[in-house]
PDB file of C-alpha atoms in Angstrom:
ATOM      1  CA  MET A  30     -28.933   5.915 -14.929  1.00  0.00           C
ATOM      2  CA  ASN A  31     -26.827   5.541 -11.775  1.00  0.00           C
ATOM      3  CA  LEU A  32     -26.879   1.760 -12.113  1.00  0.00           C
ATOM      4  CA  LEU A  33     -25.832   2.016 -15.771  1.00  0.00           C
ATOM      5  CA  LEU A  34     -23.002   4.410 -14.900  1.00  0.00           C
ATOM      6  CA  GLN A  35     -21.807   2.136 -12.096  1.00  0.00           C
ATOM      7  CA  SER A  36     -21.864  -0.900 -14.387  1.00  0.00           C
ATOM      8  CA  ILE A  37     -19.921   0.899 -17.129  1.00  0.00           C
ATOM      9  CA  SER A  38     -17.343   2.258 -14.650  1.00  0.00           C
ATOM     10  CA  VAL A  39     -16.746  -1.154 -13.065  1.00  0.00           C
ATOM     11  CA  VAL A  40     -16.552  -2.997 -16.405  1.00  0.00           C
ATOM     12  CA  VAL A  41     -14.153  -0.452 -17.931  1.00  0.00           C
ATOM     13  CA  THR A  42     -11.925  -0.494 -14.830  1.00  0.00           C
ATOM     14  CA  VAL A  43     -11.774  -4.298 -14.731  1.00  0.00           C
ATOM     15  CA  LEU A  44     -11.077  -4.525 -18.488  1.00  0.00           C
ATOM     16  CA  VAL A  45      -8.300  -1.922 -18.317  1.00  0.00           C
ATOM     17  CA  PHE A  46      -6.718  -3.705 -15.330  1.00  0.00           C
ATOM     18  CA  TRP A  47      -6.991  -7.087 -17.108  1.00  0.00           C
ATOM     19  CA  MET A  48      -5.321  -5.635 -20.196  1.00  0.00           C
ATOM     20  CA  CYS A  49      -2.540  -4.117 -18.086  1.00  0.00           C
ATOM     21  CA  LYS A  50      -1.989  -7.482 -16.349  1.00  0.00           C
ATOM     22  CA  LYS A  51      -1.635  -9.177 -19.742  1.00  0.00           C
ATOM     23  CA  ILE A  52       0.883  -6.574 -20.896  1.00  0.00           C
ATOM     24  CA  TYR A  53       2.911  -6.919 -17.684  1.00  0.00           C
ATOM     25  CA  ALA A  54       2.847 -10.722 -17.949  1.00  0.00           C
ATOM     26  CA  ARG A  55       4.251 -10.439 -21.479  1.00  0.00           C
ATOM     27  CA  TRP A  56       6.907  -7.790 -20.772  1.00  0.00           C
ATOM     28  CA  LYS A  57       8.067  -7.788 -17.135  1.00  0.00           C
ATOM     29  CA  PHE A  58       9.319  -4.206 -17.001  1.00  0.00           C
ATOM     30  CA  PHE A  59       8.653  -2.363 -13.732  1.00  0.00           C
ATOM     31  CA  PHE A  60       7.256   0.678 -15.579  1.00  0.00           C
ATOM     32  CA  LEU A  61       4.566  -1.566 -17.104  1.00  0.00           C
ATOM     33  CA  THR A  62       3.171  -2.686 -13.753  1.00  0.00           C
ATOM     34  CA  PRO A  63      -0.654  -2.442 -13.669  1.00  0.00           C
ATOM     35  CA  LEU A  64      -0.491  -0.297 -10.523  1.00  0.00           C
ATOM     36  CA  LEU A  65       1.241   2.392 -12.586  1.00  0.00           C
ATOM     37  CA  ILE A  66      -0.245   1.952 -16.073  1.00  0.00           C
ATOM     38  CA  CYS A  67      -3.870   1.295 -15.089  1.00  0.00           C
ATOM     39  CA  PRO A  68      -4.446   4.667 -13.326  1.00  0.00           C
ATOM     40  CA  ILE A  69      -2.816   6.512 -16.234  1.00  0.00           C
ATOM     41  CA  LEU A  70      -5.117   4.830 -18.762  1.00  0.00           C
ATOM     42  CA  ILE A  71      -8.179   5.483 -16.597  1.00  0.00           C
ATOM     43  CA  ILE A  72      -7.232   9.178 -16.305  1.00  0.00           C
ATOM     44  CA  LEU A  73      -6.829   9.397 -20.090  1.00  0.00           C
ATOM     45  CA  LEU A  74     -10.234   7.773 -20.632  1.00  0.00           C
ATOM     46  CA  LEU A  75     -11.886  10.175 -18.181  1.00  0.00           C
ATOM     47  CA  ALA A  76     -10.248  13.116 -19.963  1.00  0.00           C
ATOM     48  CA  VAL A  77     -11.247  11.914 -23.448  1.00  0.00           C
ATOM     49  CA  PHE A  78     -14.884  11.316 -22.481  1.00  0.00           C
ATOM     50  CA  HIS A  79     -15.048  14.429 -20.242  1.00  0.00           C
ATOM     51  CA  THR A  80     -16.130  12.388 -17.225  1.00  0.00           C
ATOM     52  CA  PRO A  81     -15.641  14.035 -13.799  1.00  0.00           C
ATOM     53  CA  TYR A  82     -13.575  11.985 -11.368  1.00  0.00           C
ATOM     54  CA  VAL A  83     -16.307  12.299  -8.723  1.00  0.00           C
ATOM     55  CA  THR A  84     -18.736  10.584 -11.090  1.00  0.00           C
ATOM     56  CA  TYR A  85     -16.239   7.810 -11.822  1.00  0.00           C
ATOM     57  CA  ALA A  86     -15.424   7.369  -8.111  1.00  0.00           C
ATOM     58  CA  LYS A  87     -19.104   6.933  -7.276  1.00  0.00           C
ATOM     59  CA  GLY A  88     -19.453   4.382 -10.065  1.00  0.00           C
ATOM     60  CA  THR A  89     -16.507   2.316  -8.846  1.00  0.00           C
ATOM     61  CA  SER A  90     -17.354   2.544  -5.132  1.00  0.00           C
ATOM     62  CA  LEU A  91     -18.086  -1.194  -5.253  1.00  0.00           C
ATOM     63  CA  LEU A  92     -14.448  -1.916  -6.131  1.00  0.00           C
ATOM     64  CA  THR A  93     -13.199   0.588  -3.537  1.00  0.00           C
ATOM     65  CA  ASN A  94     -15.220  -1.150  -0.826  1.00  0.00           C
ATOM     66  CA  LEU A  95     -13.499  -4.434  -1.707  1.00  0.00           C
ATOM     67  CA  LEU A  96     -10.115  -3.076  -0.544  1.00  0.00           C
ATOM     68  CA  GLY A  97     -10.789  -4.245   3.010  1.00  0.00           C
ATOM     69  CA  PRO A  98     -11.769  -7.846   2.122  1.00  0.00           C
ATOM     70  CA  ALA A  99      -8.862  -7.996  -0.350  1.00  0.00           C
ATOM     71  CA  THR A 100      -6.430  -7.108   2.437  1.00  0.00           C
ATOM     72  CA  VAL A 101      -7.933  -9.773   4.714  1.00  0.00           C
ATOM     73  CA  ALA A 102      -7.505 -12.342   1.909  1.00  0.00           C
ATOM     74  CA  PHE A 103      -3.727 -12.090   2.368  1.00  0.00           C
ATOM     75  CA  ALA A 104      -4.221 -14.141   5.540  1.00  0.00           C
ATOM     76  CA  VAL A 105      -4.804 -17.314   3.465  1.00  0.00           C
ATOM     77  CA  PRO A 106      -1.119 -17.996   2.607  1.00  0.00           C
ATOM     78  CA  MET A 107      -0.200 -17.008   6.168  1.00  0.00           C
ATOM     79  CA  TYR A 108      -2.398 -19.820   7.464  1.00  0.00           C
ATOM     80  CA  LYS A 109      -0.624 -22.294   5.167  1.00  0.00           C
ATOM     81  CA  HIS A 110       2.781 -21.358   6.614  1.00  0.00           C
ATOM     82  CA  PHE A 111       1.644 -20.762  10.199  1.00  0.00           C
ATOM     83  CA  ALA A 112       4.352 -22.987  11.733  1.00  0.00           C
ATOM     84  CA  LEU A 113       7.116 -20.981  10.042  1.00  0.00           C
ATOM     85  CA  LEU A 114       5.522 -17.680  10.995  1.00  0.00           C
ATOM     86  CA  LYS A 115       5.331 -18.834  14.616  1.00  0.00           C
ATOM     87  CA  LYS A 116       9.011 -19.813  14.543  1.00  0.00           C
ATOM     88  CA  TYR A 117      10.103 -16.290  13.590  1.00  0.00           C
ATOM     89  CA  SER A 118       7.353 -14.424  15.468  1.00  0.00           C
ATOM     90  CA  ILE A 119       9.658 -12.482  17.835  1.00  0.00           C
ATOM     91  CA  GLU A 120      12.061 -11.392  15.084  1.00  0.00           C
ATOM     92  CA  VAL A 121       9.197 -10.398  12.798  1.00  0.00           C
ATOM     93  CA  LEU A 122       7.339  -8.426  15.466  1.00  0.00           C
ATOM     94  CA  MET A 123      10.426  -6.519  16.630  1.00  0.00           C
ATOM     95  CA  SER A 124      11.398  -5.693  13.042  1.00  0.00           C
ATOM     96  CA  ILE A 125       7.916  -4.382  12.277  1.00  0.00           C
ATOM     97  CA  ILE A 126       7.691  -2.289  15.469  1.00  0.00           C
ATOM     98  CA  VAL A 127      11.067  -0.644  14.825  1.00  0.00           C
ATOM     99  CA  GLY A 128      10.350  -0.216  11.107  1.00  0.00           C
ATOM    100  CA  SER A 129       6.914   1.300  11.710  1.00  0.00           C
ATOM    101  CA  ALA A 130       8.257   3.714  14.324  1.00  0.00           C
ATOM    102  CA  MET A 131      11.028   4.816  11.950  1.00  0.00           C
ATOM    103  CA  ALA A 132       8.576   5.247   9.054  1.00  0.00           C
ATOM    104  CA  ILE A 133       6.196   7.399  11.111  1.00  0.00           C
ATOM    105  CA  THR A 134       8.982   9.496  12.662  1.00  0.00           C
ATOM    106  CA  SER A 135      10.888  10.060   9.403  1.00  0.00           C
ATOM    107  CA  SER A 136       7.701  10.980   7.516  1.00  0.00           C
ATOM    108  CA  PHE A 137       6.707  13.441  10.238  1.00  0.00           C
ATOM    109  CA  LEU A 138      10.131  15.097  10.571  1.00  0.00           C
ATOM    110  CA  PHE A 139      10.680  15.323   6.803  1.00  0.00           C
ATOM    111  CA  SER A 140       7.243  16.921   6.345  1.00  0.00           C
ATOM    112  CA  LEU A 141       8.019  19.492   9.049  1.00  0.00           C
ATOM    113  CA  TRP A 142      11.400  20.210   7.452  1.00  0.00           C
ATOM    114  CA  MET A 143       9.629  20.823   4.123  1.00  0.00           C
ATOM    115  CA  GLY A 144       7.337  23.323   5.844  1.00  0.00           C
ATOM    116  CA  LEU A 145       4.137  21.541   4.835  1.00  0.00           C
ATOM    117  CA  SER A 146       0.745  22.417   6.288  1.00  0.00           C
ATOM    118  CA  THR A 147      -0.559  20.567   9.343  1.00  0.00           C
ATOM    119  CA  SER A 148      -3.213  18.669   7.372  1.00  0.00           C
ATOM    120  CA  THR A 149      -0.622  17.602   4.777  1.00  0.00           C
ATOM    121  CA  VAL A 150       1.761  16.418   7.501  1.00  0.00           C
ATOM    122  CA  ASP A 151      -1.019  14.388   9.110  1.00  0.00           C
ATOM    123  CA  SER A 152      -1.870  12.940   5.688  1.00  0.00           C
ATOM    124  CA  ILE A 153       1.720  11.849   4.994  1.00  0.00           C
ATOM    125  CA  VAL A 154       2.415  10.202   8.370  1.00  0.00           C
ATOM    126  CA  PRO A 155       0.468   6.934   7.651  1.00  0.00           C
ATOM    127  CA  ARG A 156       1.916   6.555   4.119  1.00  0.00           C
ATOM    128  CA  SER A 157       3.763   3.321   4.999  1.00  0.00           C
ATOM    129  CA  ILE A 158       0.559   1.493   5.965  1.00  0.00           C
ATOM    130  CA  THR A 159      -1.806  -0.317   3.600  1.00  0.00           C
ATOM    131  CA  THR A 160      -4.486   1.943   2.068  1.00  0.00           C
ATOM    132  CA  PRO A 161      -7.692   1.014   3.982  1.00  0.00           C
ATOM    133  CA  ILE A 162      -6.001   1.310   7.389  1.00  0.00           C
ATOM    134  CA  ALA A 163      -3.953   4.367   6.382  1.00  0.00           C
ATOM    135  CA  MET A 164      -7.062   6.283   5.306  1.00  0.00           C
ATOM    136  CA  ASN A 165      -8.774   5.570   8.634  1.00  0.00           C
ATOM    137  CA  ILE A 166      -5.669   6.632  10.565  1.00  0.00           C
ATOM    138  CA  SER A 167      -5.425   9.815   8.495  1.00  0.00           C
ATOM    139  CA  GLN A 168      -8.984  10.772   9.355  1.00  0.00           C
ATOM    140  CA  LEU A 169      -8.353   9.970  13.018  1.00  0.00           C
ATOM    141  CA  ILE A 170      -5.305  12.240  13.371  1.00  0.00           C
ATOM    142  CA  GLY A 171      -6.696  15.109  11.285  1.00  0.00           C
ATOM    143  CA  GLY A 172      -5.356  14.345   7.817  1.00  0.00           C
ATOM    144  CA  LEU A 173      -7.120  14.064   4.469  1.00  0.00           C
ATOM    145  CA  PRO A 174      -7.849  10.390   3.634  1.00  0.00           C
ATOM    146  CA  THR A 175      -7.838  10.971  -0.148  1.00  0.00           C
ATOM    147  CA  MET A 176      -4.437  12.670   0.045  1.00  0.00           C
ATOM    148  CA  THR A 177      -3.158   9.848   2.237  1.00  0.00           C
ATOM    149  CA  ALA A 178      -4.279   7.311  -0.384  1.00  0.00           C
ATOM    150  CA  VAL A 179      -2.163   9.123  -2.986  1.00  0.00           C
ATOM    151  CA  PHE A 180       0.925   9.070  -0.739  1.00  0.00           C
ATOM    152  CA  VAL A 181       0.350   5.379   0.051  1.00  0.00           C
ATOM    153  CA  ILE A 182       0.156   4.522  -3.657  1.00  0.00           C
ATOM    154  CA  ILE A 183       3.304   6.524  -4.438  1.00  0.00           C
ATOM    155  CA  THR A 184       5.138   4.848  -1.544  1.00  0.00           C
ATOM    156  CA  GLY A 185       3.986   1.426  -2.735  1.00  0.00           C
ATOM    157  CA  LEU A 186       5.070   2.000  -6.334  1.00  0.00           C
ATOM    158  CA  ILE A 187       8.491   3.331  -5.344  1.00  0.00           C
ATOM    159  CA  GLY A 188       8.970   0.501  -2.842  1.00  0.00           C
ATOM    160  CA  MET A 189       7.930  -2.114  -5.384  1.00  0.00           C
ATOM    161  CA  ILE A 190      10.536  -0.791  -7.842  1.00  0.00           C
ATOM    162  CA  VAL A 191      13.369  -0.035  -5.404  1.00  0.00           C
ATOM    163  CA  GLY A 192      12.797  -3.034  -3.088  1.00  0.00           C
ATOM    164  CA  PRO A 193      14.130  -5.744  -5.449  1.00  0.00           C
ATOM    165  CA  MET A 194      17.142  -3.522  -6.210  1.00  0.00           C
ATOM    166  CA  VAL A 195      17.901  -3.232  -2.486  1.00  0.00           C
ATOM    167  CA  ILE A 196      17.554  -7.008  -2.126  1.00  0.00           C
ATOM    168  CA  ARG A 197      20.108  -7.543  -4.900  1.00  0.00           C
ATOM    169  CA  MET A 198      22.491  -4.845  -3.635  1.00  0.00           C
ATOM    170  CA  LEU A 199      22.503  -6.263  -0.101  1.00  0.00           C
ATOM    171  CA  SER A 200      22.570  -9.871  -1.379  1.00  0.00           C
ATOM    172  CA  ILE A 201      19.581 -10.801   0.792  1.00  0.00           C
ATOM    173  CA  LYS A 202      18.929 -14.536   0.403  1.00  0.00           C
ATOM    174  CA  ALA A 203      16.388 -15.344   3.134  1.00  0.00           C
ATOM    175  CA  SER A 204      12.804 -15.506   1.904  1.00  0.00           C
ATOM    176  CA  THR A 205      11.612 -14.136   5.248  1.00  0.00           C
ATOM    177  CA  ALA A 206      13.745 -11.003   4.954  1.00  0.00           C
ATOM    178  CA  LYS A 207      12.767 -10.407   1.316  1.00  0.00           C
ATOM    179  CA  GLY A 208       9.093 -10.699   2.136  1.00  0.00           C
ATOM    180  CA  LEU A 209       9.204  -8.447   5.192  1.00  0.00           C
ATOM    181  CA  LEU A 210      11.181  -5.816   3.299  1.00  0.00           C
ATOM    182  CA  LEU A 211       8.646  -5.666   0.467  1.00  0.00           C
ATOM    183  CA  GLY A 212       5.556  -6.002   2.664  1.00  0.00           C
ATOM    184  CA  MET A 213       6.575  -3.300   5.121  1.00  0.00           C
ATOM    185  CA  GLY A 214       8.211  -0.978   2.622  1.00  0.00           C
ATOM    186  CA  ALA A 215       5.613  -1.165  -0.131  1.00  0.00           C
ATOM    187  CA  HIS A 216       2.499  -2.765   1.490  1.00  0.00           C
ATOM    188  CA  GLY A 217       0.024  -4.070  -1.144  1.00  0.00           C
ATOM    189  CA  ALA A 218       2.208  -3.316  -4.165  1.00  0.00           C
ATOM    190  CA  GLY A 219       5.238  -4.858  -2.464  1.00  0.00           C
ATOM    191  CA  THR A 220       3.261  -7.921  -1.394  1.00  0.00           C
ATOM    192  CA  SER A 221       2.116  -8.449  -4.971  1.00  0.00           C
ATOM    193  CA  ARG A 222       5.756  -8.203  -6.111  1.00  0.00           C
ATOM    194  CA  ALA A 223       6.828 -10.600  -3.342  1.00  0.00           C
ATOM    195  CA  PHE A 224       4.379 -13.261  -4.568  1.00  0.00           C
ATOM    196  CA  GLU A 225       6.003 -12.960  -8.009  1.00  0.00           C
ATOM    197  CA  ILE A 226       9.306 -13.944  -6.371  1.00  0.00           C
ATOM    198  CA  GLY A 227       7.842 -16.865  -4.411  1.00  0.00           C
ATOM    199  CA  GLU A 228       4.992 -17.999  -2.165  1.00  0.00           C
ATOM    200  CA  LEU A 229       7.092 -17.836   1.006  1.00  0.00           C
ATOM    201  CA  GLU A 230       8.235 -14.300   0.206  1.00  0.00           C
ATOM    202  CA  GLY A 231       4.615 -13.348  -0.435  1.00  0.00           C
ATOM    203  CA  THR A 232       3.510 -14.940   2.831  1.00  0.00           C
ATOM    204  CA  PHE A 233       5.966 -12.927   4.927  1.00  0.00           C
ATOM    205  CA  ALA A 234       5.159  -9.806   2.913  1.00  0.00           C
ATOM    206  CA  SER A 235       1.478 -10.334   3.780  1.00  0.00           C
ATOM    207  CA  LEU A 236       2.388 -10.734   7.436  1.00  0.00           C
ATOM    208  CA  GLY A 237       4.565  -7.636   7.363  1.00  0.00           C
ATOM    209  CA  MET A 238       1.865  -5.555   5.706  1.00  0.00           C
ATOM    210  CA  ILE A 239      -0.962  -6.647   8.028  1.00  0.00           C
ATOM    211  CA  VAL A 240       1.017  -6.431  11.281  1.00  0.00           C
ATOM    212  CA  ALA A 241       2.528  -3.105  10.186  1.00  0.00           C
ATOM    213  CA  GLY A 242      -1.020  -1.817   9.751  1.00  0.00           C
ATOM    214  CA  ILE A 243      -1.944  -2.841  13.300  1.00  0.00           C
ATOM    215  CA  VAL A 244       1.313  -1.557  14.807  1.00  0.00           C
ATOM    216  CA  GLY A 245       1.036   1.637  12.771  1.00  0.00           C
ATOM    217  CA  PHE A 246      -2.482   2.242  14.057  1.00  0.00           C
ATOM    218  CA  ILE A 247      -1.335   1.795  17.669  1.00  0.00           C
ATOM    219  CA  LEU A 248       1.726   4.029  17.232  1.00  0.00           C
ATOM    220  CA  THR A 249      -0.158   6.830  15.472  1.00  0.00           C
ATOM    221  CA  SER A 250      -2.810   6.742  18.197  1.00  0.00           C
ATOM    222  CA  THR A 251      -0.289   6.923  21.054  1.00  0.00           C
ATOM    223  CA  PHE A 252       3.253   7.816  19.971  1.00  0.00           C
ATOM    224  CA  PHE A 253       2.447  10.302  17.173  1.00  0.00           C
ATOM    225  CA  PRO A 254       0.314  12.716  19.275  1.00  0.00           C
ATOM    226  CA  ILE A 255       3.165  12.927  21.805  1.00  0.00           C
ATOM    227  CA  LEU A 256       5.686  13.581  19.015  1.00  0.00           C
ATOM    228  CA  ASP A 257       3.349  16.107  17.388  1.00  0.00           C
ATOM    229  CA  HIS A 258       2.827  18.131  20.575  1.00  0.00           C
ATOM    230  CA  SER A 259       6.498  18.088  21.553  1.00  0.00           C
ATOM    231  CA  LEU A 260       7.664  19.740  18.305  1.00  0.00           C
TER     232      LEU A 260
END
């Protein structure tokens, strides 16, 4: 029974995502992106068939476990453009360190200003890091990994929509800058959007997302506890 449930959950999820990809390929409107439409359709299906989310989550654990390998796969285009990445290594690293520090600090201070609970604050802090790493960080600092995943997804969707608008408003022409903006600001969702713009943009978005995850982990393990105890 468990095997049957897992098979049905995986097949339905893949089919819904495939359908959403086809729709988005046909009509390129940001509100039709699979990252937004697919979860909504899955929720509707669960509601119609009275299936508890816990049951569905167990059935699709195989897909959830592939998040890590999928993130690592972004290293492939980075290898292809290694010479260019090496050329801008200092600029990229400094941008990511400053950006990550600002993201962590602003998330923390805004959460405190809103008067949120300690566990919620700790769950929001890693929101600007890709999901697998963010969930681990959340657990490490006392947050709720599932809540963190929700904030990461929301951040990614907003960044994927707003990012291209910011690029146009600021007349950003450099592929490196476009990629880093989308990769750091919207992690996986932004990287996917960057690859739609171009391979070079996607490559730097991948770099931004992966390095931001590493830098974010280091900062939340060292800088965040100091900030947390001082306020």
